[in-house]
Tab-separated table of C-alpha atoms and ligand atoms in Angstrom:
chain	number	residue	atom	x	y	z
E	16	MET	CA	-6.037	-20.353	-21.290
E	17	GLU	CA	-7.827	-22.737	-18.944
E	18	TYR	CA	-10.577	-22.219	-16.406
E	19	ALA	CA	-11.120	-25.494	-14.607
E	20	VAL	CA	-14.166	-24.595	-12.506
E	21	ARG	CA	-16.097	-24.418	-15.780
E	22	GLY	CA	-13.918	-26.896	-17.733
E	23	PRO	CA	-14.533	-30.236	-19.517
E	24	LEU	CA	-15.731	-31.942	-16.356
E	25	VAL	CA	-18.483	-29.412	-15.846
E	26	ILE	CA	-19.466	-29.616	-19.499
E	27	ARG	CA	-19.801	-33.397	-19.086
E	28	ALA	CA	-21.823	-32.858	-15.890
E	29	SER	CA	-24.309	-30.719	-17.821
E	30	GLU	CA	-24.530	-33.404	-20.554
E	31	ILE	CA	-25.271	-36.023	-17.892
E	32	GLU	CA	-27.996	-33.777	-16.460
E	33	LYS	CA	-29.627	-33.675	-19.905
E	34	GLU	CA	-29.262	-37.445	-20.298
E	35	LEU	CA	-31.023	-37.934	-16.961
E	36	GLN	CA	-33.851	-35.645	-18.072
E	37	GLU	CA	-34.186	-37.733	-21.239
E	38	GLY	CA	-34.591	-40.849	-19.111
E	39	VAL	CA	-31.143	-42.418	-19.599
E	40	LYS	CA	-30.557	-44.885	-16.753
E	41	LYS	CA	-27.649	-44.016	-14.445
E	42	PRO	CA	-26.534	-45.330	-11.067
E	43	PHE	CA	-27.726	-41.993	-9.562
E	44	LYS	CA	-30.744	-39.696	-9.859
E	45	GLU	CA	-29.138	-36.254	-9.997
E	46	VAL	CA	-25.937	-34.411	-10.673
E	47	ILE	CA	-24.581	-32.556	-7.645
E	48	LYS	CA	-22.543	-29.574	-8.738
E	49	ALA	CA	-19.990	-29.196	-5.993
E	50	ASN	CA	-17.594	-27.619	-8.465
E	51	ILE	CA	-18.348	-23.947	-8.135
E	52	GLY	CA	-18.832	-21.466	-5.313
E	53	ASP	CA	-22.326	-20.548	-6.432
E	54	CYS	CA	-24.263	-20.347	-3.171
E	55	HIS	CA	-27.803	-19.737	-4.401
E	56	ALA	CA	-27.449	-22.448	-7.062
E	57	MET	CA	-26.907	-24.829	-4.136
E	58	GLY	CA	-30.018	-23.768	-2.270
E	59	GLN	CA	-28.835	-20.862	-0.097
E	60	VAL	CA	-31.656	-18.387	0.379
E	61	PRO	CA	-31.122	-14.687	-0.301
E	62	ILE	CA	-30.934	-12.150	2.523
E	63	THR	CA	-34.349	-10.486	2.641
E	64	PHE	CA	-33.013	-6.961	3.214
E	65	ILE	CA	-30.848	-7.107	0.078
E	66	ARG	CA	-33.690	-8.387	-2.092
E	67	GLN	CA	-36.137	-5.818	-0.714
E	68	VAL	CA	-33.806	-2.928	-1.515
E	69	LEU	CA	-33.240	-4.396	-4.976
E	70	ALA	CA	-36.987	-4.704	-5.527
E	71	LEU	CA	-37.594	-1.075	-4.642
E	72	VAL	CA	-34.773	0.380	-6.726
E	73	ALA	CA	-35.861	-1.740	-9.694
E	74	TYR	CA	-39.566	-0.922	-9.316
E	75	PRO	CA	-39.958	2.299	-7.319
E	76	GLU	CA	-43.753	2.101	-7.531
E	77	LEU	CA	-43.467	-0.365	-4.653
E	78	MET	CA	-42.156	2.470	-2.479
E	79	ASP	CA	-45.642	2.927	-0.960
E	80	ASP	CA	-46.147	-0.795	-0.340
E	81	PRO	CA	-46.543	-1.383	3.431
E	82	ARG	CA	-44.729	-4.752	3.162
E	83	PHE	CA	-41.408	-2.902	2.859
E	84	PRO	CA	-39.856	-1.601	6.100
E	85	SER	CA	-38.936	2.056	6.378
E	86	ASP	CA	-35.153	1.460	6.463
E	87	VAL	CA	-35.388	-0.484	3.186
E	88	LYS	CA	-37.307	2.416	1.680
E	89	SER	CA	-34.820	5.008	2.801
E	90	ARG	CA	-31.848	2.965	1.481
E	91	ALA	CA	-33.596	2.543	-1.872
E	92	ARG	CA	-34.480	6.248	-2.049
E	93	ASP	CA	-30.881	7.257	-1.354
E	94	ILE	CA	-29.598	4.962	-4.074
E	95	LEU	CA	-32.163	6.221	-6.581
E	96	ASP	CA	-31.199	9.797	-5.677
E	97	GLY	CA	-27.632	8.855	-6.607
E	98	CYS	CA	-28.718	7.483	-9.996
E	99	LYS	CA	-28.870	9.709	-13.028
E	100	GLY	CA	-32.515	10.321	-13.901
E	101	GLY	CA	-33.443	8.558	-10.630
E	102	SER	CA	-33.284	5.160	-12.354
E	103	VAL	CA	-31.019	2.118	-11.923
E	104	GLY	CA	-31.360	1.765	-15.673
E	105	SER	CA	-28.984	4.680	-16.241
E	106	TYR	CA	-25.187	4.477	-16.446
E	107	SER	CA	-23.409	5.491	-13.262
E	108	ASP	CA	-19.993	7.121	-13.006
E	109	SER	CA	-17.354	4.571	-14.034
E	110	PRO	CA	-15.995	3.853	-10.524
E	111	GLY	CA	-19.573	3.625	-9.275
E	112	ILE	CA	-22.207	5.781	-7.566
E	113	GLU	CA	-20.440	8.160	-5.188
E	114	LEU	CA	-22.819	7.521	-2.293
E	115	ILE	CA	-22.139	3.787	-2.475
E	116	ARG	CA	-18.375	4.326	-2.724
E	117	ARG	CA	-18.636	6.461	0.420
E	118	HIS	CA	-20.572	3.710	2.203
E	119	VAL	CA	-17.933	1.168	1.154
E	120	ALA	CA	-15.160	3.422	2.490
E	121	GLN	CA	-17.049	3.690	5.804
E	122	TYR	CA	-17.454	-0.094	5.902
E	123	ILE	CA	-13.706	-0.605	5.360
E	124	GLU	CA	-12.906	2.027	7.974
E	125	LYS	CA	-15.148	0.310	10.505
E	126	ARG	CA	-13.698	-3.116	9.680
E	127	ASP	CA	-10.053	-2.054	9.963
E	128	GLY	CA	-10.050	0.965	12.245
E	129	ILE	CA	-7.972	2.668	9.532
E	130	HIS	CA	-9.059	5.645	7.442
E	131	SER	CA	-10.437	4.806	3.996
E	132	ASN	CA	-10.844	7.340	1.244
E	133	PHE	CA	-13.878	6.932	-0.999
E	134	SER	CA	-11.816	8.055	-4.007
E	135	ASP	CA	-9.718	4.881	-3.564
E	136	VAL	CA	-12.824	2.694	-3.881
E	137	ILE	CA	-13.792	1.426	-7.315
E	138	LEU	CA	-16.998	-0.532	-7.639
E	139	CYS	CA	-16.916	-3.385	-10.142
E	140	ALA	CA	-19.125	-6.057	-11.689
E	141	GLY	CA	-17.860	-8.834	-9.433
E	142	ALA	CA	-14.348	-9.057	-8.022
E	143	SER	CA	-13.216	-10.795	-11.232
E	144	GLU	CA	-13.637	-7.597	-13.191
E	145	GLY	CA	-11.866	-5.496	-10.550
E	146	ILE	CA	-8.940	-7.904	-10.384
E	147	LYS	CA	-8.527	-8.031	-14.160
E	148	SER	CA	-8.768	-4.278	-14.598
E	149	ILE	CA	-5.882	-3.704	-12.184
E	150	LEU	CA	-3.828	-6.653	-13.419
E	151	LYS	CA	-4.004	-5.060	-16.872
E	152	MET	CA	-2.104	-2.034	-15.601
E	153	LEU	CA	1.001	-4.230	-15.325
E	154	ILE	CA	1.114	-5.267	-18.982
E	155	LYS	CA	4.486	-3.848	-19.885
E	156	ASP	CA	7.837	-5.481	-20.558
E	157	ILE	CA	10.603	-4.271	-18.274
E	158	ASP	CA	14.220	-4.514	-19.499
E	159	GLY	CA	13.037	-6.721	-22.331
E	160	LYS	CA	11.360	-9.184	-19.963
E	161	ARG	CA	7.652	-9.997	-19.656
E	162	PRO	CA	5.947	-8.865	-16.450
E	163	GLY	CA	5.454	-11.672	-13.935
E	164	VAL	CA	2.869	-12.065	-11.187
E	165	MET	CA	3.294	-14.337	-8.190
E	166	ILE	CA	0.226	-16.458	-7.534
E	167	PRO	CA	-0.380	-19.194	-4.989
E	168	ILE	CA	-0.430	-22.833	-6.064
E	169	PRO	CA	-3.072	-24.140	-5.623
E	170	GLN	CA	-4.762	-20.983	-6.929
E	171	TYR	CA	-8.156	-19.761	-8.013
E	172	PRO	CA	-7.944	-20.201	-11.807
E	173	LEU	CA	-9.100	-16.656	-12.599
E	174	TYR	CA	-5.450	-15.725	-12.046
E	175	SER	CA	-3.811	-18.264	-14.347
E	176	ALA	CA	-6.483	-17.564	-16.974
E	177	ALA	CA	-6.077	-13.764	-16.788
E	178	LEU	CA	-2.277	-14.004	-16.896
E	179	ALA	CA	-2.497	-16.212	-19.986
E	180	GLU	CA	-4.966	-13.805	-21.594
E	181	PHE	CA	-2.688	-10.830	-20.903
E	182	ASN	CA	0.466	-12.698	-21.980
E	183	MET	CA	2.026	-12.231	-18.557
E	184	GLU	CA	4.247	-14.715	-16.747
E	185	GLN	CA	2.722	-16.803	-13.977
E	186	ILE	CA	5.093	-17.193	-11.035
E	187	GLY	CA	3.630	-19.980	-8.944
E	188	TYR	CA	4.555	-20.281	-5.272
E	189	TYR	CA	3.453	-23.393	-3.445
E	190	LEU	CA	1.362	-23.092	-0.324
E	191	ASN	CA	2.540	-25.334	2.504
E	192	GLU	CA	0.000	-28.133	2.851
E	193	GLU	CA	1.747	-29.497	5.966
E	194	GLN	CA	1.269	-26.101	7.675
E	195	HIS	CA	-2.447	-25.612	6.964
E	196	TRP	CA	-1.623	-24.128	3.552
E	197	ALA	CA	0.341	-21.219	5.044
E	198	LEU	CA	2.626	-19.079	2.923
E	199	ASP	CA	6.242	-20.002	3.339
E	200	ILE	CA	8.610	-17.078	2.880
E	201	CYS	CA	11.439	-19.438	1.769
E	202	GLU	CA	9.113	-20.706	-0.947
E	203	LEU	CA	8.367	-17.146	-2.060
E	204	GLU	CA	12.138	-16.530	-2.252
E	205	ARG	CA	12.661	-19.701	-4.270
E	206	ALA	CA	9.869	-18.865	-6.697
E	207	ILE	CA	10.956	-15.279	-7.318
E	208	THR	CA	14.634	-16.165	-7.721
E	209	GLU	CA	13.742	-18.735	-10.394
E	210	ALA	CA	11.329	-16.365	-12.092
E	211	LYS	CA	13.768	-13.458	-12.350
E	212	LYS	CA	15.722	-15.464	-14.927
E	213	ILE	CA	12.834	-15.235	-17.380
E	214	CYS	CA	10.569	-12.357	-16.368
E	215	SER	CA	10.268	-9.184	-14.392
E	216	PRO	CA	8.244	-9.862	-11.211
E	217	ARG	CA	5.794	-7.007	-10.600
E	218	ALA	CA	3.100	-8.192	-8.234
E	219	ILE	CA	2.017	-10.832	-5.747
E	220	VAL	CA	-1.483	-12.232	-5.324
E	221	ILE	CA	-2.644	-13.485	-1.955
E	222	ILE	CA	-6.017	-15.136	-1.516
E	223	ASN	CA	-7.129	-14.882	2.107
E	224	PRO	CA	-9.214	-16.778	3.201
E	225	GLY	CA	-7.953	-19.210	0.598
E	226	ASN	CA	-9.616	-20.719	-2.415
E	227	PRO	CA	-9.362	-23.681	-2.966
E	228	THR	CA	-7.386	-24.309	0.219
E	229	GLY	CA	-9.597	-22.832	2.945
E	230	GLN	CA	-6.799	-21.404	5.096
E	231	VAL	CA	-7.007	-18.133	7.036
E	232	LEU	CA	-3.625	-16.424	7.272
E	233	THR	CA	-2.253	-15.394	10.626
E	234	ARG	CA	-1.300	-11.793	11.205
E	235	LYS	CA	2.364	-12.806	11.503
E	236	ASN	CA	2.218	-14.574	8.151
E	237	ILE	CA	0.667	-11.458	6.565
E	238	GLU	CA	3.408	-9.240	8.046
E	239	ASP	CA	6.102	-11.518	6.596
E	240	ILE	CA	4.467	-11.456	3.165
E	241	ILE	CA	4.269	-7.653	3.263
E	242	LYS	CA	7.980	-7.444	4.164
E	243	PHE	CA	8.802	-9.789	1.298
E	244	ALA	CA	6.680	-7.756	-1.158
E	245	HIS	CA	8.374	-4.569	0.025
E	246	LYS	CA	11.853	-6.034	-0.445
E	247	GLU	CA	10.952	-7.157	-3.960
E	248	LYS	CA	8.990	-3.968	-4.834
E	249	LEU	CA	5.844	-5.949	-5.633
E	250	PHE	CA	2.339	-4.548	-5.982
E	251	ILE	CA	0.041	-6.495	-3.618
E	252	PHE	CA	-3.245	-7.993	-4.823
E	253	ALA	CA	-5.150	-8.948	-1.678
E	254	ASP	CA	-8.050	-11.137	-2.766
E	255	GLU	CA	-10.263	-10.902	0.303
E	256	VAL	CA	-13.613	-11.922	-1.145
E	257	TYR	CA	-14.106	-14.499	1.643
E	258	GLN	CA	-13.545	-12.046	4.501
E	259	ASP	CA	-16.886	-12.947	6.112
E	260	ASN	CA	-16.277	-16.690	5.748
E	261	VAL	CA	-14.084	-17.483	8.739
E	262	TYR	CA	-15.164	-20.501	10.778
E	263	ALA	CA	-12.327	-22.073	12.728
E	264	GLU	CA	-11.815	-21.258	16.360
E	265	GLY	CA	-8.728	-19.083	16.765
E	266	SER	CA	-8.833	-17.927	13.131
E	267	LYS	CA	-9.460	-14.266	12.446
E	268	PHE	CA	-9.536	-12.244	9.269
E	269	TYR	CA	-6.972	-9.429	9.028
E	270	SER	CA	-7.070	-7.315	5.928
E	271	PHE	CA	-3.756	-6.666	4.222
E	272	LYS	CA	-4.547	-2.960	4.346
E	273	LYS	CA	-4.942	-3.010	8.127
E	274	VAL	CA	-1.734	-4.947	8.744
E	275	LEU	CA	0.295	-2.917	6.244
E	276	SER	CA	-0.997	0.361	7.695
E	277	GLU	CA	-0.303	-0.705	11.260
E	278	MET	CA	3.251	-1.777	10.373
E	279	GLY	CA	4.027	1.900	9.683
E	280	LEU	CA	6.580	3.225	7.218
E	281	PRO	CA	7.955	2.095	4.831
E	282	TYR	CA	5.266	-0.604	4.554
E	283	SER	CA	2.266	1.679	5.004
E	284	ALA	CA	3.252	3.488	1.798
E	285	MET	CA	3.151	0.332	-0.331
E	286	GLU	CA	0.852	-0.029	-3.310
E	287	LEU	CA	-2.015	-2.381	-2.620
E	288	ALA	CA	-5.356	-3.332	-4.116
E	289	SER	CA	-7.826	-5.338	-2.095
E	290	PHE	CA	-10.941	-6.983	-3.474
E	291	MET	CA	-14.354	-7.785	-2.110
E	292	SER	CA	-17.413	-9.314	-3.747
E	293	CYS	CA	-21.140	-9.728	-3.191
E	294	SER	CA	-20.848	-13.304	-4.512
E	295	LYS	CA	-19.473	-14.825	-1.300
E	296	GLY	CA	-19.809	-14.248	2.449
E	297	TYR	CA	-23.355	-14.687	3.739
E	298	MET	CA	-24.999	-13.009	0.740
E	299	GLY	CA	-23.874	-15.261	-2.156
E	300	GLU	CA	-25.357	-12.964	-4.786
E	301	CYS	CA	-23.097	-14.297	-7.551
E	302	GLY	CA	-25.388	-13.512	-10.467
E	303	LEU	CA	-25.895	-9.871	-9.580
E	304	ARG	CA	-22.188	-9.150	-10.175
E	305	GLY	CA	-21.149	-6.710	-7.487
E	306	GLY	CA	-17.777	-6.019	-5.930
E	307	TYR	CA	-15.236	-3.373	-5.135
E	308	SER	CA	-11.528	-2.804	-5.168
E	309	GLU	CA	-9.795	-0.437	-2.792
E	310	VAL	CA	-6.561	0.804	-4.292
E	311	ILE	CA	-4.152	2.550	-1.954
E	312	ASN	CA	-0.880	4.406	-2.499
E	313	MET	CA	-1.078	3.936	-6.257
E	314	ASP	CA	1.180	6.216	-8.269
E	315	PRO	CA	-1.119	9.107	-9.309
E	316	ASP	CA	-0.244	8.840	-13.020
E	317	VAL	CA	-0.982	5.124	-13.003
E	318	LYS	CA	-4.201	5.726	-11.072
E	319	ALA	CA	-5.271	8.229	-13.731
E	320	MET	CA	-4.682	5.553	-16.389
E	321	LEU	CA	-6.637	3.024	-14.330
E	322	PHE	CA	-9.622	5.365	-14.138
E	323	LYS	CA	-9.370	6.089	-17.857
E	324	SER	CA	-9.214	2.369	-18.587
E	325	ILE	CA	-12.305	1.566	-16.490
E	326	SER	CA	-14.184	4.520	-17.972
E	327	ALA	CA	-13.917	2.806	-21.358
E	328	MET	CA	-16.104	0.060	-19.835
E	329	LEU	CA	-18.748	2.669	-18.857
E	330	CYS	CA	-19.826	1.327	-15.472
E	331	PRO	CA	-20.445	-1.774	-13.369
E	332	THR	CA	-24.079	-2.935	-13.161
E	333	VAL	CA	-26.094	-0.583	-10.962
E	334	LEU	CA	-28.012	-3.495	-9.406
E	335	GLY	CA	-24.671	-5.043	-8.420
E	336	GLN	CA	-23.666	-1.699	-6.902
E	337	THR	CA	-26.956	-1.717	-4.992
E	338	VAL	CA	-26.070	-5.066	-3.426
E	339	MET	CA	-22.663	-3.700	-2.410
E	340	ASP	CA	-24.461	-0.796	-0.755
E	341	CYS	CA	-26.589	-3.206	1.278
E	342	ILE	CA	-23.436	-5.043	2.397
E	343	ALA	CA	-21.536	-1.875	3.236
E	344	ASN	CA	-24.499	-0.180	4.873
E	345	PRO	CA	-26.587	-2.967	6.460
E	346	PRO	CA	-29.476	-2.421	8.895
E	347	GLN	CA	-28.318	-1.042	12.236
E	348	PRO	CA	-29.615	-1.956	15.722
E	349	GLY	CA	-32.953	-0.241	16.252
E	350	GLU	CA	-33.854	-0.190	12.538
E	351	PRO	CA	-36.872	-2.301	11.531
E	352	SER	CA	-34.897	-4.740	9.334
E	353	TYR	CA	-32.101	-5.302	11.833
E	354	GLU	CA	-33.289	-8.394	13.730
E	355	LYS	CA	-34.258	-10.356	10.631
E	356	TYR	CA	-31.072	-9.368	8.809
E	357	LYS	CA	-28.909	-10.392	11.758
E	358	GLU	CA	-30.751	-13.691	12.120
E	359	GLU	CA	-30.496	-14.574	8.426
E	360	LYS	CA	-26.831	-13.605	8.216
E	361	SER	CA	-25.790	-15.596	11.250
E	362	ALA	CA	-27.884	-18.622	10.215
E	363	VAL	CA	-26.033	-18.822	6.870
E	364	LEU	CA	-22.609	-18.395	8.442
E	365	LYS	CA	-23.352	-20.866	11.247
E	366	SER	CA	-24.515	-23.503	8.798
E	367	LEU	CA	-21.457	-22.953	6.592
E	368	ALA	CA	-19.213	-23.386	9.634
E	369	GLU	CA	-20.923	-26.688	10.469
E	370	ARG	CA	-20.600	-27.878	6.875
E	371	ALA	CA	-16.914	-26.862	6.771
E	372	LYS	CA	-16.274	-29.138	9.734
E	373	MET	CA	-18.441	-31.958	8.386
E	374	VAL	CA	-16.540	-31.998	5.079
E	375	ALA	CA	-13.026	-31.979	6.550
E	376	ASP	CA	-13.951	-34.570	9.207
E	377	THR	CA	-15.425	-36.907	6.589
E	378	PHE	CA	-12.392	-36.703	4.315
E	379	ASN	CA	-10.084	-37.331	7.248
E	380	SER	CA	-12.106	-40.447	8.119
E	381	ILE	CA	-11.398	-41.956	4.688
E	382	GLU	CA	-8.308	-44.116	4.422
E	383	GLY	CA	-5.712	-42.632	2.085
E	384	MET	CA	-7.258	-39.174	2.181
E	385	SER	CA	-6.228	-36.176	4.260
E	386	CYS	CA	-7.733	-32.735	4.502
E	387	ASN	CA	-6.627	-29.600	6.292
E	388	PRO	CA	-9.293	-27.933	8.446
E	389	VAL	CA	-11.520	-25.636	6.419
E	390	GLN	CA	-10.739	-22.515	8.447
E	391	GLY	CA	-12.545	-20.259	6.005
E	392	ALA	CA	-13.912	-19.679	2.466
E	393	MET	CA	-16.228	-22.288	0.893
E	394	TYR	CA	-14.071	-25.226	-0.154
E	395	ALA	CA	-12.101	-28.245	0.947
E	396	PHE	CA	-9.040	-29.439	-0.955
E	397	PRO	CA	-8.226	-32.941	0.284
E	398	GLN	CA	-5.194	-34.911	-0.827
E	399	MET	CA	-5.614	-38.507	-2.004
E	400	LYS	CA	-2.971	-41.206	-2.084
E	401	LEU	CA	-3.886	-42.898	-5.364
E	402	PRO	CA	-2.741	-46.453	-6.165
E	403	GLN	CA	-0.044	-46.881	-8.843
E	404	LYS	CA	-2.466	-48.796	-11.093
E	405	ALA	CA	-4.884	-45.844	-11.128
E	406	ILE	CA	-2.036	-43.452	-11.901
E	407	GLU	CA	-0.913	-45.630	-14.797
E	408	LYS	CA	-4.454	-45.976	-16.111
E	409	ALA	CA	-4.842	-42.170	-16.059
E	410	LYS	CA	-1.553	-41.679	-17.851
E	411	SER	CA	-2.543	-44.224	-20.516
E	412	LEU	CA	-5.567	-41.988	-21.177
E	413	GLY	CA	-3.371	-38.884	-21.302
E	414	GLN	CA	-5.033	-37.523	-18.137
E	415	CYS	CA	-3.689	-36.233	-14.859
E	416	PRO	CA	-4.686	-38.844	-12.218
E	417	SER	CA	-6.763	-36.215	-10.373
E	418	VAL	CA	-8.729	-35.601	-13.600
E	419	PHE	CA	-9.219	-39.333	-14.144
E	420	TYR	CA	-10.512	-39.685	-10.582
E	421	ALA	CA	-12.904	-36.762	-10.986
E	422	PHE	CA	-14.353	-38.155	-14.228
E	423	GLN	CA	-14.820	-41.587	-12.656
E	424	LEU	CA	-16.551	-39.994	-9.673
E	425	LEU	CA	-18.862	-38.009	-11.948
E	426	GLU	CA	-19.800	-40.928	-14.204
E	427	ASN	CA	-20.441	-43.275	-11.266
E	428	THR	CA	-22.091	-40.996	-8.721
E	429	GLY	CA	-23.160	-37.768	-10.450
E	430	ILE	CA	-20.945	-35.761	-8.096
E	431	CYS	CA	-19.106	-32.987	-9.895
E	432	ILE	CA	-15.928	-31.775	-8.209
E	433	VAL	CA	-12.883	-30.048	-9.698
E	434	PRO	CA	-9.638	-32.021	-10.018
E	435	GLY	CA	-6.568	-30.632	-8.258
E	436	ALA	CA	-4.874	-30.195	-11.643
E	437	GLY	CA	-7.233	-27.271	-12.315
E	438	PHE	CA	-5.759	-25.290	-9.410
E	439	GLY	CA	-2.183	-26.581	-9.497
E	440	GLN	CA	-0.689	-29.043	-7.030
E	441	LYS	CA	2.820	-30.175	-6.103
E	442	PRO	CA	4.070	-32.762	-8.626
E	443	GLY	CA	3.209	-36.282	-7.520
E	444	THR	CA	0.323	-35.166	-5.260
E	445	TYR	CA	-3.336	-35.553	-6.154
E	446	HIS	CA	-6.235	-33.488	-4.845
E	447	PHE	CA	-9.700	-32.347	-5.668
E	448	ARG	CA	-11.766	-29.370	-4.637
E	449	THR	CA	-15.309	-29.618	-3.425
E	450	THR	CA	-17.439	-26.758	-2.229
E	451	ILE	CA	-19.116	-26.978	1.157
E	452	LEU	CA	-22.236	-25.397	-0.351
E	453	PRO	CA	-24.758	-28.231	-0.817
E	454	GLN	CA	-27.400	-27.868	1.916
E	455	PRO	CA	-26.624	-29.986	5.032
E	456	ALA	CA	-28.765	-33.064	4.257
E	457	LYS	CA	-27.607	-33.186	0.647
E	458	LEU	CA	-23.998	-32.595	1.665
E	459	LYS	CA	-24.168	-35.445	4.150
E	460	SER	CA	-25.462	-37.899	1.577
E	461	MET	CA	-23.014	-36.586	-1.037
E	462	LEU	CA	-20.103	-37.201	1.323
E	463	GLN	CA	-21.330	-40.734	2.064
E	464	THR	CA	-21.611	-41.468	-1.668
E	465	LEU	CA	-18.160	-40.028	-2.254
E	466	LYS	CA	-16.728	-42.127	0.558
E	467	ASP	CA	-18.308	-45.329	-0.833
E	468	PHE	CA	-17.018	-44.490	-4.315
E	469	HIS	CA	-13.512	-43.830	-3.011
E	470	ILE	CA	-13.334	-47.152	-1.186
E	471	LYS	CA	-14.499	-48.990	-4.338
E	472	PHE	CA	-12.079	-47.053	-6.536
E	473	MET	CA	-9.148	-47.878	-4.274
E	474	GLN	CA	-10.183	-51.547	-4.220
E	475	GLU	CA	-10.457	-51.667	-8.009
E	476	TYR	CA	-6.981	-50.232	-8.615
E	477	LYS	CA	-5.210	-51.799	-5.636
U	19	PLP	C1	-10.709	-16.139	-4.624
U	19	PLP	C2	-11.738	-15.592	-5.545
U	19	PLP	N1	-11.567	-14.374	-6.075
U	19	PLP	C3	-12.460	-13.837	-6.902
U	19	PLP	C4	-13.608	-14.507	-7.254
U	19	PLP	C5	-14.554	-13.864	-8.208
U	19	PLP	O1	-15.760	-13.554	-7.645
U	19	PLP	P1	-16.843	-12.614	-8.356
U	19	PLP	O2	-16.300	-12.189	-9.690
U	19	PLP	O3	-18.066	-13.437	-8.485
U	19	PLP	O4	-17.002	-11.459	-7.448
U	19	PLP	C6	-13.840	-15.781	-6.732
U	19	PLP	C7	-15.031	-16.556	-7.105
U	19	PLP	O5	-15.209	-17.698	-6.793
U	19	PLP	C8	-12.886	-16.326	-5.847
U	19	PLP	O6	-13.053	-17.537	-5.309
């Protein structure tokens, strides 16, 4: 089991940080952790409304404090009313506080224009937990073959790690780098045909907007994927945690549920789970661990098992559920918190959009590097044409060339990125993933340093 975004490179980055603190001389002053989508760690400021509601539910004595607006107070009161004993310190029902599940269903309904049933909404401690709890339901050999799950390559390594943990078969399908990392139906056909020889394909994972690839799928592409999943009787995992992070002109987020529902029968009766998180978007509350899954059309017996399985975990964190409530039920026009909330939200998203462009433009200005536009999410995944000498050097060290490059970058500049090998890449191609999360001035200087390093590296191994 591997999990590259917290792998050996990141461990080395933390060691270097300690060495710097101890006064060891390096050619740089700080380590920049561009390896993980951890917004607040990179200087993003929390949304005031969310933190105010959290403060009040955690310490209700502040309820009389005039610094808190009335809409914050009423949200906090409603949540506390939904808590057993009126305290966020009590366990909630296993799928979450009913009021918050209802708010989430309303949020989904408003987003998609399609009915959402609160009993299909399961709150979870971050999307990771929700994804794993549903993936688990597929652990069962069929006709003597292990269950297989189709995942994109490059992928977010939660999937490869969870499949390894659950002893399930990973069926990788390559995203098409030449077509802005779109999903190619021929490639899905190729991957599943190969996989059927050794496993029983049960599900397909789609990450939209993509991590690490930053693409936003078109509606047509989503329709084709749904048709493919229907033909192959696959359960759909729609990882939609970046649904608020869409930047490119002409790109628009369509949820799988919306498209599938609007396609009508037989597609609208397909089994689907979609995932959302409080860690991404404009809120970036990674450490509070909030998320939800919406599970539709699930076989009732299986759904009963799913609920039993999650009940053995007691409940997701109530503070994380509180954040999800703030996201699902944000201040409305006319409420006292509305203007500030709107301003803060759009400032974060606007800045992310500018950084997305800055990153892709810089990589495309470097000789031997190419990067698809970052249409959404929080990452860029450029391809590098590495010289043969560098490839040979890496191989002599028993490393993938993308890992060798990433270590060299870290040791020489303090910049911590994740090598393409951690996400999967087509054989013979080399990439890395960087987040777009460092604040603008830091990102600009990081990109300049990276560019200078790359030129030197290419010169050295020419
Ligand atoms: C595509 C994708 N899915 C799921 C997650 C998990 O998010 P969390 O567990 O913090 O909600 C992440 C985190 O980076 C992600 O990028």
